[in-house]
CSV table of C-alpha atoms in Angstrom, one decimal:
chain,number,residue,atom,x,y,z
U,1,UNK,CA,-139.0,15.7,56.7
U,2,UNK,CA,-139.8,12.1,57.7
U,3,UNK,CA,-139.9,11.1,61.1
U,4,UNK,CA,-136.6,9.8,61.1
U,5,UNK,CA,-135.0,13.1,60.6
U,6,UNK,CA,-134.4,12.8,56.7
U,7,UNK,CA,-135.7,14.1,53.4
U,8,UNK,CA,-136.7,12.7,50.2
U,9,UNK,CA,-135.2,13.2,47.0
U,10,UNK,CA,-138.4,15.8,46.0
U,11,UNK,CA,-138.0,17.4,49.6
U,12,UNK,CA,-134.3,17.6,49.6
U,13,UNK,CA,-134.8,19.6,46.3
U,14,UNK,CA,-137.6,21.6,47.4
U,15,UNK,CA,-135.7,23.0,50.1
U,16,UNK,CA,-132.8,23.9,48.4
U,17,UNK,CA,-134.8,25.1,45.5
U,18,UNK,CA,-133.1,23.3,42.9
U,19,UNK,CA,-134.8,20.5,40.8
U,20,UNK,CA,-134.8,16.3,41.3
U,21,UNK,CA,-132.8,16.2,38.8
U,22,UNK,CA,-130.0,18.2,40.1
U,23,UNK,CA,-129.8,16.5,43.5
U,24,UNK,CA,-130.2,13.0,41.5
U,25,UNK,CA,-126.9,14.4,39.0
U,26,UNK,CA,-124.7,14.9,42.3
U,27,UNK,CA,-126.0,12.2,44.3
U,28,UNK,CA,-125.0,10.0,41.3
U,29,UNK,CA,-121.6,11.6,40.6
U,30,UNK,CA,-120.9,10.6,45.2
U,31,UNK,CA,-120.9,14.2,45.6
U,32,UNK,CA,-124.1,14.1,47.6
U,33,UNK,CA,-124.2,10.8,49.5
U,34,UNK,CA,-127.7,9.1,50.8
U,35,UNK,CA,-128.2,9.0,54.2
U,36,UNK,CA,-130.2,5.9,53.8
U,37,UNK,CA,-133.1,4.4,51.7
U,38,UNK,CA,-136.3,3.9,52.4
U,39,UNK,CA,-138.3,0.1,52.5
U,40,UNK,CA,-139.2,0.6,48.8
U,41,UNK,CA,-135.7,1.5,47.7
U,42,UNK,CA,-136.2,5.0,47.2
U,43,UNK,CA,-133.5,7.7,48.9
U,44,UNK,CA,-133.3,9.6,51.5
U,45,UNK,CA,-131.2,12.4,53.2
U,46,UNK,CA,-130.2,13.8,56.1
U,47,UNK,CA,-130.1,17.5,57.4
U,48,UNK,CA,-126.3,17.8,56.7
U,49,UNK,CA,-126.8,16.8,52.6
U,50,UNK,CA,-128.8,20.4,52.0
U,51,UNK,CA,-125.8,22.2,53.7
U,52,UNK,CA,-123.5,20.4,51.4
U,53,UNK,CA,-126.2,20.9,48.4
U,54,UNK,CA,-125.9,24.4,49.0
U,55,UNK,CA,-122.1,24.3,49.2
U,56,UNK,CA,-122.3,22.1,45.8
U,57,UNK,CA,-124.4,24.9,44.0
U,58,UNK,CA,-122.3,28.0,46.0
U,59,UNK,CA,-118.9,26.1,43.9
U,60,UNK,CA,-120.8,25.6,40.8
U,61,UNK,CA,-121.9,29.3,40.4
U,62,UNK,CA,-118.0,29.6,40.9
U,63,UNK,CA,-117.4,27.3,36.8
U,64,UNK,CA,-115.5,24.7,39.2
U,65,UNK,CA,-116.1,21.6,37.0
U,66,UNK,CA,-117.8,18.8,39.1
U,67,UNK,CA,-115.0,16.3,39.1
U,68,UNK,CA,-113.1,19.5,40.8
U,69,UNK,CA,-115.3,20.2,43.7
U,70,UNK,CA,-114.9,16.3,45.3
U,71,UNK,CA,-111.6,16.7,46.6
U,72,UNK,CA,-112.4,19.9,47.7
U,73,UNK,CA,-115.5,18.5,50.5
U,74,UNK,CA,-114.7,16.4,53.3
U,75,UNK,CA,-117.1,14.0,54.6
U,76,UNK,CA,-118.5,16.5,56.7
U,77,UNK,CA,-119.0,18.1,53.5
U,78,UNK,CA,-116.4,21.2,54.7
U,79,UNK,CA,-114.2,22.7,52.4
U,80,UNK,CA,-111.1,21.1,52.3
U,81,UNK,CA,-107.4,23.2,52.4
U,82,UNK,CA,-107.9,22.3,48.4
U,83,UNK,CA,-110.1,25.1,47.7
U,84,UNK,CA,-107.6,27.9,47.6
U,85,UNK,CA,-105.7,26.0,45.2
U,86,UNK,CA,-108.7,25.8,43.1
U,87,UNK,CA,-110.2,29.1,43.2
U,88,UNK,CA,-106.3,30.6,42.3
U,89,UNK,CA,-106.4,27.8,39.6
U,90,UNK,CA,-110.0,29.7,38.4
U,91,UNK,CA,-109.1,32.6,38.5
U,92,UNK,CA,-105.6,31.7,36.1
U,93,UNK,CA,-108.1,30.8,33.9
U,94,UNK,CA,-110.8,33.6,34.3
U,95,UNK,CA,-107.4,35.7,33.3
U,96,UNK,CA,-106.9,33.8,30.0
U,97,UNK,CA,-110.1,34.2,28.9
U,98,UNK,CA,-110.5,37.6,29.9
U,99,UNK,CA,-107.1,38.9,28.1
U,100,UNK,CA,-108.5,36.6,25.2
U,101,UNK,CA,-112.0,38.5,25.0
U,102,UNK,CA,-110.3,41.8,25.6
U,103,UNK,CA,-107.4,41.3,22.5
U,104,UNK,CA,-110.8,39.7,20.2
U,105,UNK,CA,-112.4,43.1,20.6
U,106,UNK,CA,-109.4,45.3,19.8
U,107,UNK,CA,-108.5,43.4,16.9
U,108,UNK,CA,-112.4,43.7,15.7
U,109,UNK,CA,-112.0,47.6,16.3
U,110,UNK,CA,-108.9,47.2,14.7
U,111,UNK,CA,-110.8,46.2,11.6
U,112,UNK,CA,-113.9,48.1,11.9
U,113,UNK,CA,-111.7,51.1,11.9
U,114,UNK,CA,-109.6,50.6,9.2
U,115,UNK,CA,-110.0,52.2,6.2
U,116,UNK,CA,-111.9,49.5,3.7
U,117,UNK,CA,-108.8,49.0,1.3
U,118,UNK,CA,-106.6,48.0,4.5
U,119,UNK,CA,-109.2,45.0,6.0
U,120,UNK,CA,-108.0,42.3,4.1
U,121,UNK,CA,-104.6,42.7,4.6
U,122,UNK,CA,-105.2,43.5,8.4
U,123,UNK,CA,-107.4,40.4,8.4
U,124,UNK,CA,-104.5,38.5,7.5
U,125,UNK,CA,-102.4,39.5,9.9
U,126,UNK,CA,-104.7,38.8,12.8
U,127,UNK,CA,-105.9,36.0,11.3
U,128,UNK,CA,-102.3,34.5,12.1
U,129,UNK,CA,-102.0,35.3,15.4
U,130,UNK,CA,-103.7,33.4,17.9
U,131,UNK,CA,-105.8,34.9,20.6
U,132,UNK,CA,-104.9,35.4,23.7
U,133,UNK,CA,-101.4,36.0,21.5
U,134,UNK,CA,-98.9,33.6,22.3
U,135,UNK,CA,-94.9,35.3,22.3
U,136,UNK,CA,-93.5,31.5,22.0
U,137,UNK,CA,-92.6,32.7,18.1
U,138,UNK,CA,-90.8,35.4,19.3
U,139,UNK,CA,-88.5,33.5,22.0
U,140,UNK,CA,-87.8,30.9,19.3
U,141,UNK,CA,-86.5,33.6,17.3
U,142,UNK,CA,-84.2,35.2,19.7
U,143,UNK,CA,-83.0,31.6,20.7
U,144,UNK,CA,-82.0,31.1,16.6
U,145,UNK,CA,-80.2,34.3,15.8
U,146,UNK,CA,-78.4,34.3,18.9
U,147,UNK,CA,-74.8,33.5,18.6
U,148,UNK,CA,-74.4,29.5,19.3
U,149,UNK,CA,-71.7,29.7,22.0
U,150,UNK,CA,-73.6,31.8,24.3
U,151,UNK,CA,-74.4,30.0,27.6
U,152,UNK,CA,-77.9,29.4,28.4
U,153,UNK,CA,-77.9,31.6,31.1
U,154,UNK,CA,-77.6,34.8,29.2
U,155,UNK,CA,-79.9,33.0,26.3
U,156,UNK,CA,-82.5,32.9,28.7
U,157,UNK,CA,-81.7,36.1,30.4
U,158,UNK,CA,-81.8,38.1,26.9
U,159,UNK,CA,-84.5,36.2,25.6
U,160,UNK,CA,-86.5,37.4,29.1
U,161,UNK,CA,-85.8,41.2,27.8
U,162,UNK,CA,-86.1,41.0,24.3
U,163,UNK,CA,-89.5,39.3,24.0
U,164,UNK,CA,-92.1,42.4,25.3
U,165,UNK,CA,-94.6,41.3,27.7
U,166,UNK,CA,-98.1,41.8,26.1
U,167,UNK,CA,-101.4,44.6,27.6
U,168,UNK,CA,-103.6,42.8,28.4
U,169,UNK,CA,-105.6,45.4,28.1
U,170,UNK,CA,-104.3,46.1,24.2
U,171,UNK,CA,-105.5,49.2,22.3
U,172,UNK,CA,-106.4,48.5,18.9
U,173,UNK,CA,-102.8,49.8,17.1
U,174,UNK,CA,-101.2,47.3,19.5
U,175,UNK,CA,-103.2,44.5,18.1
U,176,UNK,CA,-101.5,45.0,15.1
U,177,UNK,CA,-98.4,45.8,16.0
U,178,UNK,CA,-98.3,42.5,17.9
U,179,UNK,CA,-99.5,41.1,14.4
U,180,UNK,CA,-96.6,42.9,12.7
U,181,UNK,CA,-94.0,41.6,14.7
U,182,UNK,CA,-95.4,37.9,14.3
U,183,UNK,CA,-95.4,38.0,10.5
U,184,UNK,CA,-92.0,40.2,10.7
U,185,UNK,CA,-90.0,37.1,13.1
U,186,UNK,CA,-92.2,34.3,11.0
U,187,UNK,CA,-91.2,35.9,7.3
U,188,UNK,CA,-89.0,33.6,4.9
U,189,UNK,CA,-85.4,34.2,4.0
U,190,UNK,CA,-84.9,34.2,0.9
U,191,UNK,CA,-81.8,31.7,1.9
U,192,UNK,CA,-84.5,29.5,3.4
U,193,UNK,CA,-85.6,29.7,7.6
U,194,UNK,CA,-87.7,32.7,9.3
U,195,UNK,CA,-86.2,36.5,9.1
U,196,UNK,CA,-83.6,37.2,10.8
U,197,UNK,CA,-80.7,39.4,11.5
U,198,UNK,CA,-77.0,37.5,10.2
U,199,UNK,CA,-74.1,37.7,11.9
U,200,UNK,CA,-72.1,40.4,11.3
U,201,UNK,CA,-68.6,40.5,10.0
U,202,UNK,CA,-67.0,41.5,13.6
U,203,UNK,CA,-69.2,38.1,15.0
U,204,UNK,CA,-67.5,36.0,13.0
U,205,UNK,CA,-64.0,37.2,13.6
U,206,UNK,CA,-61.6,34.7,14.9
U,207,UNK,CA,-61.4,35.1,18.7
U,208,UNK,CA,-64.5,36.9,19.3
U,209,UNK,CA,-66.4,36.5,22.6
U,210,UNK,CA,-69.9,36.6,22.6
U,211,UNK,CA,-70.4,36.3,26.3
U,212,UNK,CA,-68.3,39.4,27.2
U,213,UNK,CA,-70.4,41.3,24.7
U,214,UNK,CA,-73.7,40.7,25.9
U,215,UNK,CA,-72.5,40.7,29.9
U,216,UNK,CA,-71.2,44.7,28.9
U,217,UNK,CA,-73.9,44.8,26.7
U,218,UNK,CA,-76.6,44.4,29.3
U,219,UNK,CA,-75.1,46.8,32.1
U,220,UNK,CA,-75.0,49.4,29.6
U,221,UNK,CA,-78.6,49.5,28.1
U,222,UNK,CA,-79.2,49.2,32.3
U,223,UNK,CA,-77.3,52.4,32.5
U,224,UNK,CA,-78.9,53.5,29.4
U,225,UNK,CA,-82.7,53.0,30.3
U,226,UNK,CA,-83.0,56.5,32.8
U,227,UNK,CA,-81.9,58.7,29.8
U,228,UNK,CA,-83.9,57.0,27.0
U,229,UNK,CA,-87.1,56.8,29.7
U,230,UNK,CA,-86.6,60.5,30.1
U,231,UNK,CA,-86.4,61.3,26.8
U,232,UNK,CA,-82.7,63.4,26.8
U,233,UNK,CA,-80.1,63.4,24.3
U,234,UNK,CA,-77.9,61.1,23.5
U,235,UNK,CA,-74.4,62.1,24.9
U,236,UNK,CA,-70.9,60.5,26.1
U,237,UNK,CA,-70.6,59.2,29.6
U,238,UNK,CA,-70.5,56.0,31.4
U,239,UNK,CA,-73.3,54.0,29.7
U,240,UNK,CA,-71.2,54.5,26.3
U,241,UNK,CA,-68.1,54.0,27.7
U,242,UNK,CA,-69.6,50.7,29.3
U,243,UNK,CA,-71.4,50.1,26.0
U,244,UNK,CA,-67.4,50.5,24.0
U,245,UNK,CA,-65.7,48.5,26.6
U,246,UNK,CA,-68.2,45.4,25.8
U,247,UNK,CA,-67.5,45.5,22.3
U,248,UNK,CA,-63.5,46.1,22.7
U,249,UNK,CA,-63.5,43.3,25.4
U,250,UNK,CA,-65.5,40.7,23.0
U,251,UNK,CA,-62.9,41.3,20.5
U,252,UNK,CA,-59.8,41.1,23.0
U,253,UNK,CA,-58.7,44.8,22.6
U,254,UNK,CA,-59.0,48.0,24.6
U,255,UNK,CA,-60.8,51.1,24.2
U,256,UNK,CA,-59.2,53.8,22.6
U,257,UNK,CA,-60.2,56.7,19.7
U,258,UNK,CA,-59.5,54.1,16.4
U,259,UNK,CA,-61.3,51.4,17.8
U,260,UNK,CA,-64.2,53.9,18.4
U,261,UNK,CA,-64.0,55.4,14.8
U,262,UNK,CA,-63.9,50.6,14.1
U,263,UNK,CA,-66.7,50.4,16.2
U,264,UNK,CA,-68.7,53.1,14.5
U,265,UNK,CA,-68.2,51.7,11.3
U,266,UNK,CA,-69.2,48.1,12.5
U,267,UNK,CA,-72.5,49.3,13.9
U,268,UNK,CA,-73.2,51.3,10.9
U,269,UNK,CA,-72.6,47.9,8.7
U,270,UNK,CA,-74.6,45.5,11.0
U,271,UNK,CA,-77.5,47.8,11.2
U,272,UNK,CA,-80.4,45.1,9.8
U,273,UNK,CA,-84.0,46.1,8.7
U,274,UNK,CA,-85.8,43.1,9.9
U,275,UNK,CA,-83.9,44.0,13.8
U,276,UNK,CA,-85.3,47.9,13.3
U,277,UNK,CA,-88.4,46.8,12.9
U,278,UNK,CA,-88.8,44.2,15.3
U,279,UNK,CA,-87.8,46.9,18.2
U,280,UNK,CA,-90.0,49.7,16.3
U,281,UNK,CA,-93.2,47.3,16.9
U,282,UNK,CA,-91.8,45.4,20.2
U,283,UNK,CA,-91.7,49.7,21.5
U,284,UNK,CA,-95.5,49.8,20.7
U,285,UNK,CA,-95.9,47.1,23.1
U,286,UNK,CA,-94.2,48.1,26.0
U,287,UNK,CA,-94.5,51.3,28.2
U,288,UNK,CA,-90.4,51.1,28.7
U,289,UNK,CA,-87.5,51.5,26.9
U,290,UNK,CA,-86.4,48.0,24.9
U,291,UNK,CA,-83.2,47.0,24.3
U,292,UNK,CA,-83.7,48.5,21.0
U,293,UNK,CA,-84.1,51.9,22.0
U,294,UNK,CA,-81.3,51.8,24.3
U,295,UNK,CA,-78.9,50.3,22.0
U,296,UNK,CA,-79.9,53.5,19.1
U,297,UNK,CA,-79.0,55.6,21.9
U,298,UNK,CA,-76.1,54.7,22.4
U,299,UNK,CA,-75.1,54.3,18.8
U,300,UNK,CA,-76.0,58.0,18.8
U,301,UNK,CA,-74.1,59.0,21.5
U,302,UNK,CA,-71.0,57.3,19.8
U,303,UNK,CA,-71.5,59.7,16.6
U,304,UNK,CA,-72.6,62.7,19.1
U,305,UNK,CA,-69.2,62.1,20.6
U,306,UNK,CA,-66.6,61.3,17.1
U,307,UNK,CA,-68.2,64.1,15.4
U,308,UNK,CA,-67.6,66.5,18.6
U,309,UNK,CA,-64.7,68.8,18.1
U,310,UNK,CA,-61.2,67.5,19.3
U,311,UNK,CA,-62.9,63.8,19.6
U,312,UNK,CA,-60.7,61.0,21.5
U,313,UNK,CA,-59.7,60.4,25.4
């Protein structure tokens, strides 16, 4: 240190055992201001600039990108209220590439796994996913096949529970059923457009109510979901009498014995392989019951109950 209390460029860097070229690199970039220069021109710093070196490298070894870590000092070089921002902002990030890197290896087990006669095809499927995966493709496909007159709210509220959240820790089967499920709501029609289920006969019936189906609809897969989590039967009780009133209120009628025996017979004839499958693969993902599951229980419990002797209320 010179007699006036500041360092050189070289003893700067020597102190804070980085190189002349790093100091020069912030001092040029104002994130390591001179203190003064010297008669020949040359730089020179004060005690405070190898605090605030240190502080520079202490962010770096954090991957905040230089233009971030300016707003973050203060001409004290302190660390402004900005930092928790950017550390949560980091760590967002750190998340995305982890759950990236972790889905990359289980779709490489995926493939190292399979039996030879299944990579290309596998390959293929994975190959058209991207990574971390992305369940965009799915919401768009709820948001087409749902009935037109439904207000957003319960768009967005069915869309919320029919698109599963992804592991981000996947096993390798998950990977592909993830892969499954993109290629199953991407397929064409053969009308034209992605697969899909079409509305059924009772959808298009003059006077139906969409919004009165899915409001009865969602309270009873809610009272649905204990039973199907548990595993028991399916049997009669409130979630399937919830589950009948939905549909008889949709279509302006009451529940009663014939429009159970309808309703059987409606289910039975809306039943749509590209919506089995979807909720088959969307159950891989999930550690809960989907809305799937809950709605083939209570399909079941509507047989359980018409095929019971002396069926009716």
């Amino acid at each position: 240190m010179g007699p006036d209390g500041t360092w050189s460029i070289g003893e700067l860097a020597a102190q804070a055992g980085v190189t002349v070229k790093t100091v020069r690199f912030y001092s040029d970039r104002g994130l390591l201001p001179e203190t003064t220069r010297s008669t020949g021109g040359h730089r020179r710093y004060g005690p405070e600039a190898l605090e605030r070196l240190r502080l520079i490298r202490s962010l770096r070894t954090l991957d905040l990108p230089v233009p971030a870590i300016d707003p973050l000092l203060d001409r004290e070089g302190a660390l402004g209220d900005a930092l928790e921002d950017a550390i949560a902002r980091q760590l967002r990030e750190l998340g995305t590439q982890l759950a990236a890197l972790r889905w990359r290896e289980a779709a490489l087990r995926l493939l190292h796994d399979c039996p030879p006669e299944e990579r290309a095809d596998r390959l293929r499927l994975i190959g058209a996913v991207s990574v971390p995966p992305d369940t965009t493709v799915l919401a768009r496909y709820w948001r087409r096949i749902l009935p037109v007159r439904l207000p957003a709210r319960q768009v967005a509220r069915i869309v919320e529970a029919a698109v599963p959240d992804l592991p981000t820790d996947p096993a390798p089967a998950q990977v592909l059923a993830f892969a499954r499920l993109h290629a199953t709501v991407t397929a064409p029609c053969p009308g034209g457009g992605s697969g899909g289920r079409p509305p059924s006969a009772a959808e298009q019936a003059p006077g139906f109510r969409p919004a009165v189906l899915y409001d009865g609809l969602a309270e009873a897969y809610e009272l649905t979901a204990p039973a199907v989590g548990a595993g028991r039967s399916p049997h009669p009780g409130e979630a399937l009498d919830c589950f009948v009133a939905a549909h008889a209120g949709a279509h302006g009628t009451t529940d009663s014995p014939a429009f159970r025996h309808r309703l059987r017979r409606q289910l039975a004839d809306s039943a749509h392989p590209v919506m089995d499958r979807y909720w088959r693969l969307a159950g891989e993902l999930v550690p809960h019951p989907t809305l799937g599951a809950a709605h083939d229980w209570l399909r079941a419990a509507l047989d359980t109950h018409l095929e019971a002797p002396a069926a009716g209320r």
